[in-house]
PDB file of C-alpha atoms (C1' of nucleotides) in Angstrom:
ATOM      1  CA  UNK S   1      69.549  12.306 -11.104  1.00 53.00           C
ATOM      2  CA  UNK S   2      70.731   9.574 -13.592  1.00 51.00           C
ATOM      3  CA  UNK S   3      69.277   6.181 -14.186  1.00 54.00           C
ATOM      4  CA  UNK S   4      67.589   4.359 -16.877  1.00 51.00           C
ATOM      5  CA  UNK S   5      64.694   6.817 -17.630  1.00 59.00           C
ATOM      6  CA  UNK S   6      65.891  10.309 -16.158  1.00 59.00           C
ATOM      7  CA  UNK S   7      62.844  12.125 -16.614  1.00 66.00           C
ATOM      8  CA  UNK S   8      61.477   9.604 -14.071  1.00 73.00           C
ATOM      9  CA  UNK S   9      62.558  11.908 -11.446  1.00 75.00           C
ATOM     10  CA  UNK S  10      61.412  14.901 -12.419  1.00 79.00           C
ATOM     11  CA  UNK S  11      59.235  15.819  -9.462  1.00 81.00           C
ATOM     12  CA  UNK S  12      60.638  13.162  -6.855  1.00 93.00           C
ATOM     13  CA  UNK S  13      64.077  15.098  -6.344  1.00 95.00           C
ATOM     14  CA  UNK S  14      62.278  17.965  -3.926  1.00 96.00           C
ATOM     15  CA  UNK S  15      60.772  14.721  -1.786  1.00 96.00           C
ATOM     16  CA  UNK S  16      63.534  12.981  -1.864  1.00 97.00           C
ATOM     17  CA  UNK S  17      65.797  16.053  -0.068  1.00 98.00           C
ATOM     18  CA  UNK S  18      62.664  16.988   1.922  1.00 98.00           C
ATOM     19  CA  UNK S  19      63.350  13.509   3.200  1.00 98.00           C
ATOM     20  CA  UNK S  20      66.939  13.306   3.665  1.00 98.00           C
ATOM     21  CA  UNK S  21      66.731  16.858   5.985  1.00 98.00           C
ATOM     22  CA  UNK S  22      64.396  15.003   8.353  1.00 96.00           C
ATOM     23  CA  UNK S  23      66.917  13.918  10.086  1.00 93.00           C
ATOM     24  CA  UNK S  24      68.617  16.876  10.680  1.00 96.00           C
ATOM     25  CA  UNK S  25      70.658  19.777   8.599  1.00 97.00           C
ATOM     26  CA  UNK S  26      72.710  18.485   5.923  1.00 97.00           C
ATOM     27  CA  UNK S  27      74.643  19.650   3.136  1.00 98.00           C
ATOM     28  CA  UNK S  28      74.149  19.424  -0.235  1.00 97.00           C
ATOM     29  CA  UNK S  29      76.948  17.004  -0.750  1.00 97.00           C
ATOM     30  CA  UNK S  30      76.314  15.212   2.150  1.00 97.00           C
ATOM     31  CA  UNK S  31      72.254  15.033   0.811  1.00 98.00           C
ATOM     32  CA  UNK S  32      73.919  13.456  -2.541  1.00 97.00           C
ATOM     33  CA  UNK S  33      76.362  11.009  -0.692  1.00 96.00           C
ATOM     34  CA  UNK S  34      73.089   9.462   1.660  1.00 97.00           C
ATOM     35  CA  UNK S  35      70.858   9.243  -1.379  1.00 96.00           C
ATOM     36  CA  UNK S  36      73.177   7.110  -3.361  1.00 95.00           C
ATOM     37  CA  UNK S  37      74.138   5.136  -0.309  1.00 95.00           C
ATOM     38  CA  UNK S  38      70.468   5.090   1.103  1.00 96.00           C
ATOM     39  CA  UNK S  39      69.324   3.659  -2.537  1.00 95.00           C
ATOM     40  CA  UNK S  40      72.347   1.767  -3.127  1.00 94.00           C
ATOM     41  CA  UNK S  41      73.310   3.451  -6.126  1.00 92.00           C
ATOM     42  CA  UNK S  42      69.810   3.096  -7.641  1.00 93.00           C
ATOM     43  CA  UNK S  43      69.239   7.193  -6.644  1.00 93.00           C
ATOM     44  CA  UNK S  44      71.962   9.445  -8.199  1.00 92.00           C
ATOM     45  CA  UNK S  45      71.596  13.647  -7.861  1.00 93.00           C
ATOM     46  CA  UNK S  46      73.623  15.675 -10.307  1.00 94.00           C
ATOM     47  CA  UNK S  47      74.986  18.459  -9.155  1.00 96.00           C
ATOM     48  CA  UNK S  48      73.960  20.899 -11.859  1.00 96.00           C
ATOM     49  CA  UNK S  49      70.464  19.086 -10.566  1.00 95.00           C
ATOM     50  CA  UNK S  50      71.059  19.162  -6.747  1.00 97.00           C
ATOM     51  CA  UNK S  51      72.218  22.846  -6.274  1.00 98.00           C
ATOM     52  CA  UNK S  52      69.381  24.581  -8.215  1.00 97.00           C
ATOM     53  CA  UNK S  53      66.557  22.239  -6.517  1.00 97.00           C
ATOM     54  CA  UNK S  54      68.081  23.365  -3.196  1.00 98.00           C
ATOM     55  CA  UNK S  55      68.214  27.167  -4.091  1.00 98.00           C
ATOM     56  CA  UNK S  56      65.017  26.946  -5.461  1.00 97.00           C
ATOM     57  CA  UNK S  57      63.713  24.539  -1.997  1.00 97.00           C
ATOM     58  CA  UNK S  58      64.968  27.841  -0.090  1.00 97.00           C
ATOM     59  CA  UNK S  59      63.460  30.585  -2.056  1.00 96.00           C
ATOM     60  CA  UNK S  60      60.229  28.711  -1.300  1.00 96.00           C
ATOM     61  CA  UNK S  61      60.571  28.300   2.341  1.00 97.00           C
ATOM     62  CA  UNK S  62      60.826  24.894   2.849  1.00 98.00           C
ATOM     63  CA  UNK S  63      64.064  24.612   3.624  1.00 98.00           C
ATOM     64  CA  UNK S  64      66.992  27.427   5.469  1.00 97.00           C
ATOM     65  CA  UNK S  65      70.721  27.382   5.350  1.00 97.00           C
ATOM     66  CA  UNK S  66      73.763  28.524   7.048  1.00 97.00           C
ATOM     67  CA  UNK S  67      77.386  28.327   6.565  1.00 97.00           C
ATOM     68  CA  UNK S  68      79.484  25.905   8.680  1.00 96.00           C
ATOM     69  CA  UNK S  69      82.296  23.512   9.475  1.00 95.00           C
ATOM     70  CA  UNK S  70      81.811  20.205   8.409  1.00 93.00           C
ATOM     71  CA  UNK S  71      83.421  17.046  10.192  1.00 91.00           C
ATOM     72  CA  UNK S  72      86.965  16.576   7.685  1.00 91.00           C
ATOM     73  CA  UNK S  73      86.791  20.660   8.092  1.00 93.00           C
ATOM     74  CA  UNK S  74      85.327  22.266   5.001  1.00 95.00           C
ATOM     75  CA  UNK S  75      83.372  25.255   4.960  1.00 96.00           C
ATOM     76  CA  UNK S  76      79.755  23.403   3.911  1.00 97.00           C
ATOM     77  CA  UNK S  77      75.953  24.850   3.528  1.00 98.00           C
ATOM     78  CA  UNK S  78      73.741  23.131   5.759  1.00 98.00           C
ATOM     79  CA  UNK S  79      70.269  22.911   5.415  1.00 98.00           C
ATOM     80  CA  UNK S  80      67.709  22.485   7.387  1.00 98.00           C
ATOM     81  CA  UNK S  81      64.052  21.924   6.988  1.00 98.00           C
ATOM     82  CA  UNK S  82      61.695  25.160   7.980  1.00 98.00           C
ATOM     83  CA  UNK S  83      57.608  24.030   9.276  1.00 97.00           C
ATOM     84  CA  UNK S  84      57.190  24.949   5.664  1.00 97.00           C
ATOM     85  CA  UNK S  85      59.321  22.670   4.147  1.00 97.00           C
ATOM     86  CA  UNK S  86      58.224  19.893   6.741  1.00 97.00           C
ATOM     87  CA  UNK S  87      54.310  20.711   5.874  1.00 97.00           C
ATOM     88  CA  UNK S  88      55.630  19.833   2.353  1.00 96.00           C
ATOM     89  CA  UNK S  89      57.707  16.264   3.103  1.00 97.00           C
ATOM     90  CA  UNK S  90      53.859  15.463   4.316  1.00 96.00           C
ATOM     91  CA  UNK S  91      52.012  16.580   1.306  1.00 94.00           C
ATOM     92  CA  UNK S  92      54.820  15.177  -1.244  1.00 94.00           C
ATOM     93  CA  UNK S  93      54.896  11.600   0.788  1.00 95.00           C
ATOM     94  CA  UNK S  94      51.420  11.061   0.595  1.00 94.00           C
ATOM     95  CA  UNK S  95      51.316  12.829  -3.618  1.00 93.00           C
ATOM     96  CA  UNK S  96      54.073   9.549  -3.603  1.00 94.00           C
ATOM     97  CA  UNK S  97      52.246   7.358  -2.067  1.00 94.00           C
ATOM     98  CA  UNK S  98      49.125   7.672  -4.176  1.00 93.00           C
ATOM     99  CA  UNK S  99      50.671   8.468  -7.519  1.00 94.00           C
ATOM    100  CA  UNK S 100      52.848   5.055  -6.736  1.00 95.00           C
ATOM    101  CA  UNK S 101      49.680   2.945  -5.796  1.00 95.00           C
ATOM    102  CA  UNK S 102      48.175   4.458  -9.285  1.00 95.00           C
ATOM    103  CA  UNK S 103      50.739   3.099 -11.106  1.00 96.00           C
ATOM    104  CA  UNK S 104      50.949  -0.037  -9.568  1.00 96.00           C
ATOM    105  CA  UNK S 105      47.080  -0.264 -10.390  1.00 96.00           C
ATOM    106  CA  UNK S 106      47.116  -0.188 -13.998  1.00 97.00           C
ATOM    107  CA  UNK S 107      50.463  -1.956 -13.990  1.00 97.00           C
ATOM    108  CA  UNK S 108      48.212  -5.322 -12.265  1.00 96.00           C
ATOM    109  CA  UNK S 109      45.726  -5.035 -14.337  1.00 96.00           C
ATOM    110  CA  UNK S 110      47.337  -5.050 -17.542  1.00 92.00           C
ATOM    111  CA  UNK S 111      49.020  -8.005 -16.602  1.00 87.00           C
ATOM    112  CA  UNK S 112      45.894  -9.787 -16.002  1.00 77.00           C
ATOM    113  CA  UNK S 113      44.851  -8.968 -19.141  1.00 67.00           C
TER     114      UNK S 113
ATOM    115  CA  UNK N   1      48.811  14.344 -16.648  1.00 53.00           C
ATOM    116  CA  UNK N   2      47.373  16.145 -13.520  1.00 50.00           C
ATOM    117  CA  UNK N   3      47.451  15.429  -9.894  1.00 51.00           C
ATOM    118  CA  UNK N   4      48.863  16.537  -6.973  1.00 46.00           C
ATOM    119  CA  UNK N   5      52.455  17.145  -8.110  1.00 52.00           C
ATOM    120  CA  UNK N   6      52.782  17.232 -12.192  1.00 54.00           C
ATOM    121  CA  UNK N   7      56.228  17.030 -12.391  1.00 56.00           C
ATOM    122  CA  UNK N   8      55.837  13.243 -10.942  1.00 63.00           C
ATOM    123  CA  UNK N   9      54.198  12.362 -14.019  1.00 68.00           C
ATOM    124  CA  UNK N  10      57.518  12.514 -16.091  1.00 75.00           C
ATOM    125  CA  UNK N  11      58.837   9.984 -17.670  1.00 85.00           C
ATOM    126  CA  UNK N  12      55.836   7.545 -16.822  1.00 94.00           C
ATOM    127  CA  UNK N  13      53.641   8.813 -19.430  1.00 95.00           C
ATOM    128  CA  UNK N  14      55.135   6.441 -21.517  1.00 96.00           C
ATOM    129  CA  UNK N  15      55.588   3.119 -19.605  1.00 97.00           C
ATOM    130  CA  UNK N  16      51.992   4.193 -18.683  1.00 97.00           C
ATOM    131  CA  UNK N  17      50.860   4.220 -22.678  1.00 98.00           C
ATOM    132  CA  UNK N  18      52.805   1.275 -23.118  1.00 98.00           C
ATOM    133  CA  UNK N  19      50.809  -0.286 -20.558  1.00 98.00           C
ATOM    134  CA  UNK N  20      47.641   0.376 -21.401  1.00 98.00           C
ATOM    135  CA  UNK N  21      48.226  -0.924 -25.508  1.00 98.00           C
ATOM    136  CA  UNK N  22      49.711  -4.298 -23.812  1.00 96.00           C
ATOM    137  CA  UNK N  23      45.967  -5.670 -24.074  1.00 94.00           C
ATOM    138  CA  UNK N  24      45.486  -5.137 -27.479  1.00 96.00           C
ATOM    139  CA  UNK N  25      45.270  -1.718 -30.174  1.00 97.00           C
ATOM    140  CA  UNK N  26      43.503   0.966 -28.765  1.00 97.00           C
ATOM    141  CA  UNK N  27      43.287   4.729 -29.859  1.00 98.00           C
ATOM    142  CA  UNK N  28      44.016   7.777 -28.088  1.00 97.00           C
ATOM    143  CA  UNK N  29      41.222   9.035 -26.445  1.00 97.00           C
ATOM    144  CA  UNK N  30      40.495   5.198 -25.581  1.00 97.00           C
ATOM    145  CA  UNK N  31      43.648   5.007 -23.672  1.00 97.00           C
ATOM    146  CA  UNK N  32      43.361   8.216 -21.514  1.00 97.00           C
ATOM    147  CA  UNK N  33      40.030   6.716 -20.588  1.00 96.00           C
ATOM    148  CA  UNK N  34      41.479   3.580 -20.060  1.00 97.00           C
ATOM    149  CA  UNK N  35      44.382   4.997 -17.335  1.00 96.00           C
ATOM    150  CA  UNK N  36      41.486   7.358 -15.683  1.00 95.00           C
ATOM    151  CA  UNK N  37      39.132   4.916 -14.900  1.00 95.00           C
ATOM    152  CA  UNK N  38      42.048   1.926 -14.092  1.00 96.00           C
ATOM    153  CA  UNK N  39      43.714   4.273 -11.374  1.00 95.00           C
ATOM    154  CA  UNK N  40      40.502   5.534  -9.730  1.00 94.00           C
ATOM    155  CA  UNK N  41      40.297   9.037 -11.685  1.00 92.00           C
ATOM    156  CA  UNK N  42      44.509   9.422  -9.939  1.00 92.00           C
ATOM    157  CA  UNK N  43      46.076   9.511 -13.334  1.00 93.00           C
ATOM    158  CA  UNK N  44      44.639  12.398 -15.761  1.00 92.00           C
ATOM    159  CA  UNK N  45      46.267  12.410 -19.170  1.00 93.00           C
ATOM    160  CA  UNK N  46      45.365  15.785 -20.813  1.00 94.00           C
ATOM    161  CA  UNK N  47      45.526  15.682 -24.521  1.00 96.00           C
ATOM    162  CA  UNK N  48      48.018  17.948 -24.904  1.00 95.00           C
ATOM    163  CA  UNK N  49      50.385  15.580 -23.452  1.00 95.00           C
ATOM    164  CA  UNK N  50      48.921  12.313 -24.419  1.00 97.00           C
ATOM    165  CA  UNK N  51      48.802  13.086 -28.599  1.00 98.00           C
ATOM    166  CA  UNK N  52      52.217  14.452 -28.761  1.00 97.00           C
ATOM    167  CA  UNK N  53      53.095  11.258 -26.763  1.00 97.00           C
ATOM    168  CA  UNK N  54      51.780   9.097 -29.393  1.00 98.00           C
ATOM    169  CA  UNK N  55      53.401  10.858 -31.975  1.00 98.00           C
ATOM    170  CA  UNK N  56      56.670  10.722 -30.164  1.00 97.00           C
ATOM    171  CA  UNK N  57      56.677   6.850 -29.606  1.00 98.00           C
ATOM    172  CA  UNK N  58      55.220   6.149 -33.114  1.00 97.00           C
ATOM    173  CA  UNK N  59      58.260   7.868 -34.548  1.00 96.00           C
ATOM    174  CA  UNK N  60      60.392   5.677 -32.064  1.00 97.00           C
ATOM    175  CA  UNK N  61      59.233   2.919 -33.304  1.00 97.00           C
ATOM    176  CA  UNK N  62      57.070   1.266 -30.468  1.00 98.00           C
ATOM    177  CA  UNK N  63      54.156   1.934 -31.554  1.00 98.00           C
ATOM    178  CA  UNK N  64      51.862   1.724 -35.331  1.00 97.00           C
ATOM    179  CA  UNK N  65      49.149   3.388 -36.331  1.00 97.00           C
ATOM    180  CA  UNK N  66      46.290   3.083 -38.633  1.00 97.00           C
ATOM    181  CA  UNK N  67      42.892   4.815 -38.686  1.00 97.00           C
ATOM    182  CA  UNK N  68      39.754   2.991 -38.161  1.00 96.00           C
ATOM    183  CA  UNK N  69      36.162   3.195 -36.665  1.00 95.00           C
ATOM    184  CA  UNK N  70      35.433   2.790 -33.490  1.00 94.00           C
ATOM    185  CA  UNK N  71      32.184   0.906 -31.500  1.00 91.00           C
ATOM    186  CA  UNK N  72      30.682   4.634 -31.908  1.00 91.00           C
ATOM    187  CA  UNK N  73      30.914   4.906 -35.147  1.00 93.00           C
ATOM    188  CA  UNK N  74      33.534   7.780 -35.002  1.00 95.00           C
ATOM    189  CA  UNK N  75      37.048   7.880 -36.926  1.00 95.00           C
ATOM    190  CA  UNK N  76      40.067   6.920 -34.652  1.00 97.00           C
ATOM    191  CA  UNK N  77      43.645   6.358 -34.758  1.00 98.00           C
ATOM    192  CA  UNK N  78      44.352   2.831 -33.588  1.00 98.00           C
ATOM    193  CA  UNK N  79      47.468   2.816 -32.121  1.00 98.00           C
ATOM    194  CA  UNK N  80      49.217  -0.857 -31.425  1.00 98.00           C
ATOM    195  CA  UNK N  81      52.390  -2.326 -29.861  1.00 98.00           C
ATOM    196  CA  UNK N  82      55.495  -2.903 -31.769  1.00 98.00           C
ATOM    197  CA  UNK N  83      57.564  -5.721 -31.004  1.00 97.00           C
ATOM    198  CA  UNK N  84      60.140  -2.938 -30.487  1.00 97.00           C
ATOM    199  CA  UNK N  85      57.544  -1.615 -28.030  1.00 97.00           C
ATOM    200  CA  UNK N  86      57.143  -4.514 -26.157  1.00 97.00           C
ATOM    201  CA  UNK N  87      60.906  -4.901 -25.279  1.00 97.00           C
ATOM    202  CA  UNK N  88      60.638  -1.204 -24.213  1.00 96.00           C
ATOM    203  CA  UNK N  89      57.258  -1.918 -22.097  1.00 97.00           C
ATOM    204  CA  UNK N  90      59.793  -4.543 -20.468  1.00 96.00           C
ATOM    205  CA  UNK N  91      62.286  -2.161 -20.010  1.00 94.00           C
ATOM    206  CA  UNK N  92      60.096   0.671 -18.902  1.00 95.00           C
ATOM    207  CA  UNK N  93      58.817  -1.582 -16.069  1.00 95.00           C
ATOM    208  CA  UNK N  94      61.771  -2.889 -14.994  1.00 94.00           C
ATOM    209  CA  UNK N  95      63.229   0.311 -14.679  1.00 93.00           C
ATOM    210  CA  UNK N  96      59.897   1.936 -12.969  1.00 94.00           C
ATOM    211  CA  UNK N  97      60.261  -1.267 -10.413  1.00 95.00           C
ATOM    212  CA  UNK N  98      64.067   0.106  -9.336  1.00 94.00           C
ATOM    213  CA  UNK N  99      63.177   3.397  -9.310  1.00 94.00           C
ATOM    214  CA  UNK N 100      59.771   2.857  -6.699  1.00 95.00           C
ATOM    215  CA  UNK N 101      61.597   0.042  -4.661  1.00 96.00           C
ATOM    216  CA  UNK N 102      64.874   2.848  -3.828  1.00 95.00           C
ATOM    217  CA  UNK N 103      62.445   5.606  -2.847  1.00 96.00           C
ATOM    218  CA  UNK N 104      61.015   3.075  -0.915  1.00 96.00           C
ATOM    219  CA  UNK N 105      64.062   2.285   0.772  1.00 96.00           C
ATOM    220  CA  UNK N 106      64.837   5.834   1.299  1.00 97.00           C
ATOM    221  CA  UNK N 107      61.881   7.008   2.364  1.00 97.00           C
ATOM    222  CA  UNK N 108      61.806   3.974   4.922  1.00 96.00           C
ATOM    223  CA  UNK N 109      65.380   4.753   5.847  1.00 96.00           C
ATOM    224  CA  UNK N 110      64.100   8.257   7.042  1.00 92.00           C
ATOM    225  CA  UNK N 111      61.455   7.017   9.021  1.00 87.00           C
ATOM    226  CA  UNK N 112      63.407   5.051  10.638  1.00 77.00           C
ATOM    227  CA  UNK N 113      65.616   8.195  12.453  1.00 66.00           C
TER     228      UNK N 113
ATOM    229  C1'  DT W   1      16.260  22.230 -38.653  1.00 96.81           C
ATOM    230  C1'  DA W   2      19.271  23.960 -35.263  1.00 96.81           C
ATOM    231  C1'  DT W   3      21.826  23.365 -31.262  1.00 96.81           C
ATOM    232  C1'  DC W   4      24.201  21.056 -27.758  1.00 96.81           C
ATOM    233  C1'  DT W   5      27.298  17.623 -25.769  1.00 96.81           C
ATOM    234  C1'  DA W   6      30.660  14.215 -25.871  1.00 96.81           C
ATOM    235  C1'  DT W   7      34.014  12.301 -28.557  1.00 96.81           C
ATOM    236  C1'  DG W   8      38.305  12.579 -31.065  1.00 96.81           C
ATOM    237  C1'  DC W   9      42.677  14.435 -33.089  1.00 96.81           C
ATOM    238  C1'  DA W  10      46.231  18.055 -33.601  1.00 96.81           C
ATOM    239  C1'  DT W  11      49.658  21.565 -32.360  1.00 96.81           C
ATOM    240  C1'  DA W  12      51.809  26.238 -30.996  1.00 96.81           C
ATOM    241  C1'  DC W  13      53.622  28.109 -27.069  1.00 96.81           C
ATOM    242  C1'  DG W  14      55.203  28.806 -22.386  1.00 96.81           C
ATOM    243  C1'  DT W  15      56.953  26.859 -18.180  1.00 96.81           C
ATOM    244  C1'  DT W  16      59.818  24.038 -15.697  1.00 96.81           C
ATOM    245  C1'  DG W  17      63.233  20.765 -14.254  1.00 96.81           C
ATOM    246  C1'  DT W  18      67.256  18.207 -15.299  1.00 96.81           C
ATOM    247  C1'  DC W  19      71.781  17.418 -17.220  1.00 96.81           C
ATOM    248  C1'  DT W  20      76.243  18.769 -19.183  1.00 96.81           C
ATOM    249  C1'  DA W  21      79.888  21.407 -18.585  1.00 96.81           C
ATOM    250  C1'  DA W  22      82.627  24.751 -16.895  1.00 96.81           C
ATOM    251  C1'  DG W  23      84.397  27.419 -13.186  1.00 96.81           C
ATOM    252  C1'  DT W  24      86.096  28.424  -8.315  1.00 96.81           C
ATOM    253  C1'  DA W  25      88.056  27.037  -3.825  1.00 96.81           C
ATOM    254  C1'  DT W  26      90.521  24.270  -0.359  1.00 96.81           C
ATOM    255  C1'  DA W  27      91.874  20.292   2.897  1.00 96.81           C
ATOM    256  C1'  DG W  28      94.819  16.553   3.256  1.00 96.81           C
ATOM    257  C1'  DA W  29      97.881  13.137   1.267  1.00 96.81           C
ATOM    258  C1'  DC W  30     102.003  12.215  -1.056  1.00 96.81           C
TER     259       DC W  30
ATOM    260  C1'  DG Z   1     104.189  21.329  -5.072  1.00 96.81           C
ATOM    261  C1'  DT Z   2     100.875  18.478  -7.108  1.00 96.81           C
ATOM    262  C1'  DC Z   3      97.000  15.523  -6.958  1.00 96.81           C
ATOM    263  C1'  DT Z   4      92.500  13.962  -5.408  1.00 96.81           C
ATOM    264  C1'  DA Z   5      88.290  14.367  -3.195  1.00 96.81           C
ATOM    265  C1'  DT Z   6      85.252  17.456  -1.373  1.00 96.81           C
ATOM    266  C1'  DA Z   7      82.125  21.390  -1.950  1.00 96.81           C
ATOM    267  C1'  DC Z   8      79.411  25.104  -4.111  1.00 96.81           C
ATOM    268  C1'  DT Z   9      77.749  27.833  -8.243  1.00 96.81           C
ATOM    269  C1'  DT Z  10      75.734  28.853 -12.600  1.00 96.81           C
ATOM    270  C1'  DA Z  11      75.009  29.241 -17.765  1.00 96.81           C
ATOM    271  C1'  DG Z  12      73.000  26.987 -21.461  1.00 96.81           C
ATOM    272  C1'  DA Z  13      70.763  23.178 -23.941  1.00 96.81           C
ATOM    273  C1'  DC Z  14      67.204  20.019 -24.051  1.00 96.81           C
ATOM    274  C1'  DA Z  15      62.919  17.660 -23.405  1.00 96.81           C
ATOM    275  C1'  DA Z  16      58.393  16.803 -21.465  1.00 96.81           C
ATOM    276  C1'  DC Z  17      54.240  18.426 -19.858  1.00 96.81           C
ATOM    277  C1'  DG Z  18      50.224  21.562 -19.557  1.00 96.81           C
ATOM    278  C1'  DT Z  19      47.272  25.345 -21.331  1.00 96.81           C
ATOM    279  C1'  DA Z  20      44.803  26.838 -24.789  1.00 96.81           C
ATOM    280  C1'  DT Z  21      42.944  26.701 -29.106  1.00 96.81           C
ATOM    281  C1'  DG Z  22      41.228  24.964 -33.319  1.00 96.81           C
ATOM    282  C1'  DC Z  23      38.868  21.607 -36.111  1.00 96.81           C
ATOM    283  C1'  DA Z  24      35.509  17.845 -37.057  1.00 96.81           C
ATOM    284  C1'  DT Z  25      31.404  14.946 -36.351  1.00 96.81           C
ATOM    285  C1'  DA Z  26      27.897  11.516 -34.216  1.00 96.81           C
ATOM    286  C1'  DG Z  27      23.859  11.347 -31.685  1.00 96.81           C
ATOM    287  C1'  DA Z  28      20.468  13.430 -28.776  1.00 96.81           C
ATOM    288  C1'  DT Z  29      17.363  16.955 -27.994  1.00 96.81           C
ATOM    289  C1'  DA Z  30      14.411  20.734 -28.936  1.00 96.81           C
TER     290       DA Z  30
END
DNA sequence: TATCTATGCATACGTTGTCTAAGTATAGAC
DNA sequence: GTCTATACTTAGACAACGTATGCATAGATA
């Protein structure tokens, strides 16, 4: 993932495919292409990033794959997200949501000093 | 620094340590106490991360150091803000501000299906 | 006096995740 | 037949973080 500080995502890139698959299977490419969009072009997953993190996602158990067909007929990997991986979106949305709030704490109150 | 997910930590430690020395020179120890008791115990800097940190940035150039005493009585490295430091404190925040607002979007984009 | 606890700094080493870069394959357009 | 975009894979380099350890000392306590 490439932005201003990359090692900002280091961590985030499992929640943020945890959270594109809850909407259904995807492929890897396909993950990469609604991230980007999604974030519009803040959010952008390498592929020497994207493929491990999935491999690694599925040797876990969060997430399972088949081959298949996609839409402009290319053989794809979809993936899909097991009770595992879903238990996990849960657990990494709310590590988000208070490791975001932290941040934003100090951040205020800094600035009031 | 330790919490749920470690990983997440990356790449804040610094706008984090930046942070923290915008209110004035502080030393080491004084700023992992500083982040711990700002964030409600959420943000744990262990030394092992936070010293070569310091190191890092000093060599950067964001940060200068000089040893001193501090209200204990104890020797301590002061650490304050270069004016090189400060433009990266802007940056830093700028850049943490993009990154939380598109997971934010995405993560609201998946709740929505 | 001796010991304990909290404070304070430093760093070697291992683990892990990310990126760069290279490779393979193929559908559809031209 | 060539080009472009799509799609997956993996090796290797790099960097940050944590664990663990070591050192030092002020102040309290026994």
């Amino acid at each position: 993932m490439v932005q201003r500080n990359p090692e900002m995502l280091r961590g985030t890139v499992e929640l943020l495919i945890l959270t594109t698959l809850r909407g259904g299977p995807r492929h890897g490419f396909g993950i990469a292409r609604w991230l980007e969009q999604t974030s519009d072009d803040e959010l952008q997953l390498e592929e020497g990033s994207l493929y491990p993190a999935l491999h690694r996602m599925e040797r876990r158990g969060w997430l399972e794959s088949e081959w298949g067909i996609s839409d402009n007929n290319r053989k794809v990997k979809l993936y899909r997200l097991t009770s595992r991986g879903r238990a996990r979106l849960q657990s990494e949305t709310e590590g988000w949501a208070a490791f975001a709030a932290a941040i934003g704490k100090v951040l205020r109150a800094a600035e009031a000093v």
